Short mmCIF file of C-alpha atoms in Angstrom, two decimals:
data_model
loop_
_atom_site.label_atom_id
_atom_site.label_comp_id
_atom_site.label_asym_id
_atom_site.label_seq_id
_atom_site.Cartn_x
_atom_site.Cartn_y
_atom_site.Cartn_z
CA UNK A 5 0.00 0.00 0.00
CA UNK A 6 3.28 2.18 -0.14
CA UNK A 7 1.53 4.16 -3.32
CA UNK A 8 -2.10 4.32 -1.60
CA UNK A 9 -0.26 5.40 1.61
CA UNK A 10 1.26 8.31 0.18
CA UNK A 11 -1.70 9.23 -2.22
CA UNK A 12 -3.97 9.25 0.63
CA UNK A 13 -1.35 11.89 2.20
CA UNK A 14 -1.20 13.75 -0.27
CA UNK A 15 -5.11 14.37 0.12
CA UNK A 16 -5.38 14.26 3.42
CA UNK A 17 -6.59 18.05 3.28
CA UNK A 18 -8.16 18.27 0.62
CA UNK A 19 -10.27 15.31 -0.65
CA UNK A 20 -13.39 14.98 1.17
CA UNK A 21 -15.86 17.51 0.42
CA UNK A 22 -18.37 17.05 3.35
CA UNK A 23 -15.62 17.64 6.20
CA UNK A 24 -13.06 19.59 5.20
CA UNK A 25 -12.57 22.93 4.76
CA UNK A 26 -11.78 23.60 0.88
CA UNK A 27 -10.59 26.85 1.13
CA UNK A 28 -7.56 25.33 2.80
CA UNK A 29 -7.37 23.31 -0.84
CA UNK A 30 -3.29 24.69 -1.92
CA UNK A 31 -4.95 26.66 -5.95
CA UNK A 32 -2.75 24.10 -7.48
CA UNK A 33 -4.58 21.48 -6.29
CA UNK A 34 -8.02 23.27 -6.39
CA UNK A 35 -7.63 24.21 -10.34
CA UNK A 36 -7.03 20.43 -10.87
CA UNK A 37 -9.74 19.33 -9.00
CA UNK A 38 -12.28 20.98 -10.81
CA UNK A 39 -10.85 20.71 -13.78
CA UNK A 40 -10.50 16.68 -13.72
CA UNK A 41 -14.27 17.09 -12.31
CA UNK A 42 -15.74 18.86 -15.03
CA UNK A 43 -13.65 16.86 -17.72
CA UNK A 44 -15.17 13.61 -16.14
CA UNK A 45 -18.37 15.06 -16.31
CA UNK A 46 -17.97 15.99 -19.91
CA UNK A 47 -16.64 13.01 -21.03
CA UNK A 48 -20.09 11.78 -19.04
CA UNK A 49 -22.28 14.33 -20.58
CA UNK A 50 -21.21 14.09 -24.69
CA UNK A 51 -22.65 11.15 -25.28
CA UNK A 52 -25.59 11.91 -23.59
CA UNK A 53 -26.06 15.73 -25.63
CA UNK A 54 -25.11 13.11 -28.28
CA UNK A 55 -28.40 11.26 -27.86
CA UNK A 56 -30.52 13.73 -27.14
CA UNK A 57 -29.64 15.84 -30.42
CA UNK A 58 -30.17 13.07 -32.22
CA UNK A 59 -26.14 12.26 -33.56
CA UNK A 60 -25.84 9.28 -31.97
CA UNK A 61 -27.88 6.15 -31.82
CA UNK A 62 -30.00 6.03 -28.80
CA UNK A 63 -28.67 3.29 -25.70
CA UNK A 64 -30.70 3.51 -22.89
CA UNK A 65 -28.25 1.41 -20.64
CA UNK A 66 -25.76 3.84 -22.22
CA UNK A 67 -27.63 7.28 -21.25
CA UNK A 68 -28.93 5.98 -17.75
CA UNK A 69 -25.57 5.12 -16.83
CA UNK A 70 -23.79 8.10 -17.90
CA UNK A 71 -26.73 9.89 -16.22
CA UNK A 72 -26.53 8.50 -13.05
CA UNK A 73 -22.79 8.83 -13.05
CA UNK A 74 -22.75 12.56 -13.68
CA UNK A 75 -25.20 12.10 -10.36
CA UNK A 76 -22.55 10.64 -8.51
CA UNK A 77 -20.06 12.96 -9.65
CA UNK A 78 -21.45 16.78 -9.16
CA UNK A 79 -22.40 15.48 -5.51
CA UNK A 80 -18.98 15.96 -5.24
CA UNK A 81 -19.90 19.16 -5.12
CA UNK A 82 -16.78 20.85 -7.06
CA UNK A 83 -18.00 24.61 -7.26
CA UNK A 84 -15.51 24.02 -3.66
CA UNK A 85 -12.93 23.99 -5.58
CA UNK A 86 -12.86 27.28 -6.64
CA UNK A 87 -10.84 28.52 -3.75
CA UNK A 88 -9.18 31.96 -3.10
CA UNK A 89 -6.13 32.05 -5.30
CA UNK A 90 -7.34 29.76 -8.06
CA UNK A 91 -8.29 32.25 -10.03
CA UNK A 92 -5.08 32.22 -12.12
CA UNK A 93 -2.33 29.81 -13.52
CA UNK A 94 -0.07 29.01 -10.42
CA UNK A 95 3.54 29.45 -11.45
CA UNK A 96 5.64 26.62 -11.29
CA UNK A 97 3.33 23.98 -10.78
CA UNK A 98 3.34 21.00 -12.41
CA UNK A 99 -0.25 21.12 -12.48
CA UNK A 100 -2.70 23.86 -12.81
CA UNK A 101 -0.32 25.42 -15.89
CA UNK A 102 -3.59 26.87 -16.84
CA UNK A 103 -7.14 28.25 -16.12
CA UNK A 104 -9.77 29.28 -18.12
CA UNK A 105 -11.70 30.83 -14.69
CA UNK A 106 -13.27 34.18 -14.84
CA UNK A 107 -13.22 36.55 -12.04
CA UNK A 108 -16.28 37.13 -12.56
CA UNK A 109 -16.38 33.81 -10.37
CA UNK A 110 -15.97 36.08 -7.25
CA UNK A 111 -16.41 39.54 -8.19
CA UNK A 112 -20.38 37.98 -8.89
CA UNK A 113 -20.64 35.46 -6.64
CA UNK A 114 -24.32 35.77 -5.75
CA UNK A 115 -24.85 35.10 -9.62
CA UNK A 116 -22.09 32.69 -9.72
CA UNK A 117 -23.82 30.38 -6.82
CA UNK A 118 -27.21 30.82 -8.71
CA UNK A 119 -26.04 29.26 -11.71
CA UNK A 120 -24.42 26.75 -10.09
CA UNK A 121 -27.96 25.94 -8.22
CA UNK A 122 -29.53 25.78 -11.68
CA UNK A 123 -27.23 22.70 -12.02
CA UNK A 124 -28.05 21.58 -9.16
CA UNK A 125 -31.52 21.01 -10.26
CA UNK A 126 -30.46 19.99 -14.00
CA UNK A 127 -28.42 17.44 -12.36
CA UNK A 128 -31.58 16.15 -10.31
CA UNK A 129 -33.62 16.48 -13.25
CA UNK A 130 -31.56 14.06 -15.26
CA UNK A 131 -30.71 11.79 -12.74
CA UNK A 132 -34.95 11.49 -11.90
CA UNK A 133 -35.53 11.18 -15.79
CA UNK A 134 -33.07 8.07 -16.17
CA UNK A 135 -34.72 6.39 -13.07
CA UNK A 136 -37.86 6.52 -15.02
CA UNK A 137 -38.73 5.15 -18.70
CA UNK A 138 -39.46 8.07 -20.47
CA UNK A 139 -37.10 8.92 -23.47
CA UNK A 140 -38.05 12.09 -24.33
CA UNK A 141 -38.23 12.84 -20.89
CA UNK A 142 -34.51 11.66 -20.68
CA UNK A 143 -33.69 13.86 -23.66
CA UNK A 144 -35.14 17.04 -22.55
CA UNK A 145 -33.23 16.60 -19.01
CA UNK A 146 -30.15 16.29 -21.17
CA UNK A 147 -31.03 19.60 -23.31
CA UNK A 148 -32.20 21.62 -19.84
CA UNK A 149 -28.60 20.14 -18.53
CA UNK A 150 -26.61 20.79 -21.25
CA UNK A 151 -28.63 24.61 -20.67
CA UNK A 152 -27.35 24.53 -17.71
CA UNK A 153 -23.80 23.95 -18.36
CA UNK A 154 -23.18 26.83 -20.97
CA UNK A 155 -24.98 28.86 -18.54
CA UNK A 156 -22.15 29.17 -16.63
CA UNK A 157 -19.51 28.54 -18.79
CA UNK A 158 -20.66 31.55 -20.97
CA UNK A 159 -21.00 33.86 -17.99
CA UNK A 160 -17.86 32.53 -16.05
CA UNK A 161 -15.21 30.44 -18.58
CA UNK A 162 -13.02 32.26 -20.66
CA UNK A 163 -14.06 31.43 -24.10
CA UNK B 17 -27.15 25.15 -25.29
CA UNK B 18 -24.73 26.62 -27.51
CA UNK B 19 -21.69 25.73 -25.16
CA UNK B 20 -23.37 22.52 -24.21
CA UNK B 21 -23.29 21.70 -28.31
CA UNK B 22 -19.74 22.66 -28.79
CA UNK B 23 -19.05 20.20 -25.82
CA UNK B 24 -21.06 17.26 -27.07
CA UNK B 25 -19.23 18.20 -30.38
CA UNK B 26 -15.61 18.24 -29.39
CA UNK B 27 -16.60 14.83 -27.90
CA UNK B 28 -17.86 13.09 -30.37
CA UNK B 29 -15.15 10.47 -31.28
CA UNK B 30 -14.00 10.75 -27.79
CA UNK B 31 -16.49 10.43 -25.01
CA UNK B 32 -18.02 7.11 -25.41
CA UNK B 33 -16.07 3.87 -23.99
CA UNK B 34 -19.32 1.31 -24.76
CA UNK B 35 -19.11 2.76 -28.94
CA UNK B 36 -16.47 4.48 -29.93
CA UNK B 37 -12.97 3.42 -30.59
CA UNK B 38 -10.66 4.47 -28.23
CA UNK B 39 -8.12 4.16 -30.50
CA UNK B 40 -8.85 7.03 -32.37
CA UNK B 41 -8.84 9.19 -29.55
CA UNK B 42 -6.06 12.04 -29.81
CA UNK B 43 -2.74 11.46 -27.87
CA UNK B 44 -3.64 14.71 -26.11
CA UNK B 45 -7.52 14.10 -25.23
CA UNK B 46 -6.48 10.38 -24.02
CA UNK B 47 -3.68 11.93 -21.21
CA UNK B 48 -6.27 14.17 -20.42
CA UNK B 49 -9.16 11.68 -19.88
CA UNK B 50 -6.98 9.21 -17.97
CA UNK B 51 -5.46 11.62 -15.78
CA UNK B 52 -9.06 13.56 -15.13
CA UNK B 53 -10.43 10.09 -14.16
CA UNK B 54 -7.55 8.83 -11.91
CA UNK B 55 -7.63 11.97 -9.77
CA UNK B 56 -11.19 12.51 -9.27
CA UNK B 57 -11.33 8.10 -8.15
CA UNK B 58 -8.26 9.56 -5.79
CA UNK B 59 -10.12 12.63 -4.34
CA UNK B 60 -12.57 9.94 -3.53
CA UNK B 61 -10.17 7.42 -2.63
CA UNK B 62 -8.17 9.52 -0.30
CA UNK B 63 -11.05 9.60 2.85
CA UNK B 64 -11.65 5.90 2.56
CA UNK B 65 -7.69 4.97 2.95
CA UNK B 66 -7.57 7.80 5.53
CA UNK B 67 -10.50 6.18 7.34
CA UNK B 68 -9.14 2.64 6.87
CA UNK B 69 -5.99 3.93 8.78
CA UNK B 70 -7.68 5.62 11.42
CA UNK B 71 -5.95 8.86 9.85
CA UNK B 72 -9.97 10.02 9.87
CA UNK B 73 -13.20 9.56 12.10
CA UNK B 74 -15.08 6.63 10.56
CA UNK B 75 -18.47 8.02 8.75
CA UNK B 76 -19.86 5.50 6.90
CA UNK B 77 -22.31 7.07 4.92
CA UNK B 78 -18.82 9.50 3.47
CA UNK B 79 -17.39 5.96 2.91
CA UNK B 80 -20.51 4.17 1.30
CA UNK B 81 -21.12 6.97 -1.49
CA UNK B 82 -17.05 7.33 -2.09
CA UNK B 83 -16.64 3.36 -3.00
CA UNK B 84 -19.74 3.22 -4.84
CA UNK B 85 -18.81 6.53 -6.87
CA UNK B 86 -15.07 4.84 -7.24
CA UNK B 87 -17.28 1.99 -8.97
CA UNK B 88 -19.30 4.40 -11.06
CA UNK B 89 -16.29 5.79 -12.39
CA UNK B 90 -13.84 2.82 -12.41
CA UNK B 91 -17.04 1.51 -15.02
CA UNK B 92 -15.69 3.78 -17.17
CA UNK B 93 -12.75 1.37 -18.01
CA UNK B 94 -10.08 4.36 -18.17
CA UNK B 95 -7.44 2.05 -19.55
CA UNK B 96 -9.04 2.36 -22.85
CA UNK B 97 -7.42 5.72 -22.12
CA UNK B 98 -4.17 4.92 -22.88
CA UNK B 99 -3.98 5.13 -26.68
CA UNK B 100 -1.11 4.76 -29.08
CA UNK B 101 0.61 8.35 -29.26
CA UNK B 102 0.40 8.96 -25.40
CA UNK B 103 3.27 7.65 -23.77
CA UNK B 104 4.77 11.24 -23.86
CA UNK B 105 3.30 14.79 -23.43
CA UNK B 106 1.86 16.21 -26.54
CA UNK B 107 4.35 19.31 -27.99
CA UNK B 108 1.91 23.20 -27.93
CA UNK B 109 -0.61 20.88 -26.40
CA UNK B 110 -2.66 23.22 -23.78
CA UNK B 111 -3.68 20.22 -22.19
CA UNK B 112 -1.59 17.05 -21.65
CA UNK B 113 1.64 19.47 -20.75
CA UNK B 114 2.90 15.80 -19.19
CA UNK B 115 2.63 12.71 -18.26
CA UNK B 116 3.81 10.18 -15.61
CA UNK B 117 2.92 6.96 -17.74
CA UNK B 118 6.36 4.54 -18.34
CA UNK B 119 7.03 2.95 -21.60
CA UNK B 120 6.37 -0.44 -19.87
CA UNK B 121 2.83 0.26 -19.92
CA UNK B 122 2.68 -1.20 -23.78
CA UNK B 123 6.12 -2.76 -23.47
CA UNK B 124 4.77 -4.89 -20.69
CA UNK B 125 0.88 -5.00 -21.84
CA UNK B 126 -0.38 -8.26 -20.53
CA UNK B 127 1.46 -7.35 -17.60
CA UNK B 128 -0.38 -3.94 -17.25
CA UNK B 129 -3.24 -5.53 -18.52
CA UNK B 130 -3.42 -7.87 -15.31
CA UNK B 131 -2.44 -5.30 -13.16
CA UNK B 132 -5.86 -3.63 -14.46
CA UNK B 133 -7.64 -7.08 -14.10
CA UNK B 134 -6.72 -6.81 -10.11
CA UNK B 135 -7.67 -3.23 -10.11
CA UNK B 136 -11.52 -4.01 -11.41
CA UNK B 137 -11.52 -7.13 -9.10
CA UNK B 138 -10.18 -4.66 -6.04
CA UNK B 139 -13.50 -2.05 -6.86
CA UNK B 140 -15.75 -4.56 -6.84
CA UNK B 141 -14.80 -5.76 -3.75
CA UNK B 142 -14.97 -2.39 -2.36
CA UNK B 143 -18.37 -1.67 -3.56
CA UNK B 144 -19.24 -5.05 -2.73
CA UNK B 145 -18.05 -4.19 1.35
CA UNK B 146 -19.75 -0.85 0.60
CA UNK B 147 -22.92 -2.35 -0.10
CA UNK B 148 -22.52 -4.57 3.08
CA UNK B 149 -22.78 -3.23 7.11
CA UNK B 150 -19.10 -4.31 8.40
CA UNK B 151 -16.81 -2.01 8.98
CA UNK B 152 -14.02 -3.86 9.17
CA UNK B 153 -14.88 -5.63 5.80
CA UNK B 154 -14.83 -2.00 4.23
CA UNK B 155 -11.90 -1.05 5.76
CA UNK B 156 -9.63 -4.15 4.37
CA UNK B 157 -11.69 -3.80 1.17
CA UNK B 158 -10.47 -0.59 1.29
CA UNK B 159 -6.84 -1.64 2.15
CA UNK B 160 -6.91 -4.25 -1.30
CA UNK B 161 -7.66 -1.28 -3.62
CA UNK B 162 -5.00 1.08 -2.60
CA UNK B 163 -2.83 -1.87 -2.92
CA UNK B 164 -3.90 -2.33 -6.17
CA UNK B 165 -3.64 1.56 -7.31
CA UNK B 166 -0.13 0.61 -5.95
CA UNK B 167 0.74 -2.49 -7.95
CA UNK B 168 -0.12 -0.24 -11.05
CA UNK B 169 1.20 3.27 -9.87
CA UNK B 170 4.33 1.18 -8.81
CA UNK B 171 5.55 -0.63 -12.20
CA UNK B 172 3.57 1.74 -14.82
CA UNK B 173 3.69 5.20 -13.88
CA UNK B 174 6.64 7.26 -13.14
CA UNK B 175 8.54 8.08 -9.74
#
């Protein structure tokens, strides 16, 4: 467990949303976070946007289990890892060589937080549409979660 | 939905383990894929082996939804990650600036390949335990996967 051992050190501050405090997160480690969050969400969410518009075959198994995962993921809850001082590139790091982070993240945080309850809901709404048997139910979740997405991204990721 | 499209877009070849040929992935989207997936199964790995060590107060529900999102995402089968082209960092890349992966990886493929095999048998057991009410089963369950992110980490990934 020599590996595991020192992984789990590594995180000891930082990996457990419900518990610890994430502004103590080091930016490096916050920016890559989020980052590896939202990719694994995306990677998640394509096929699904996929479906839904129509370019790709529909799989139910396929949708209900990306669905579900993007569940399991965003209760991560990763708008935490936007800490103070992860609003740039950190110099030096191995990680975190970039962010595409607006300030607009803090400077608007009250509108910030709202959008990111608007995927809080989206998220829901998907995850309650793949428990059920509806597809165009399932699609719509996917278009009002794919809404969702770009609704902060446009407001709060450089483009 | 417009960013929401571009997303589902730029993922079209890529997203999809159950359809799409990994192999076709780009060098660049691959290291960025594996390495988004291995850290957000280590920010949830990181309280279970803390709480396995009694480096954390035991809360089981923190444990229970960790393991089983370790499953969710270990379902993803990331080693279809590691695609021809991506045994180095990808030159003006924005992403992928590096990677810790060792030649041995495809030098050594049915070795890596078992060391993979031990790594889904080591999540199932954990989600098994998770699924379970004994502690201490969840705890060496717990103990066997970080071993196993060590037999890999160890041999296939750089110092």
């Amino acid at each position: 467990m020599k590996t595991a051992t020192k992984v789990a050190l590594a995180l000891s501050v930082s990996a457990c949303a419900s518990t610890l405090a994430y502004a103590q997160m080091k930016p490096e480690d916050a920016i890559r976070a989020r980052q590896s969050v939202m990719r694994v969400i995306a990677l998640n969410f394509g096929p699904i946007a996929q479906m839904a518009q129509g370019k790709m075959p529909w799989n139910k198994d396929m949708f209900v289990a990306n669905a579900l995962r993007i569940e399991a993921i965003w209760a991560m809850q990763p708008t935490r890892f936007f800490v103070p001082g992860s609003d740039h590139p950190v110099a030096g790091a191995k990680i975190a060589s970039f962010t595409d982070v607006r300030p607009e993240v803090w400077s608007q945080a009250d509108k910030w937080k709202a959008a990111a309850g608007r995927m809080d809901e989206a998220v829901a709404g998907l995850a309650k549409a793949a428990r059920g048997a509806d597809e165009a139910a399932m699609k719509a979740a996917a278009g009002a979660l794919g809404k969702s997405c770009g609704g902060c991204h446009d407001d709060f990721r450089k483009k």
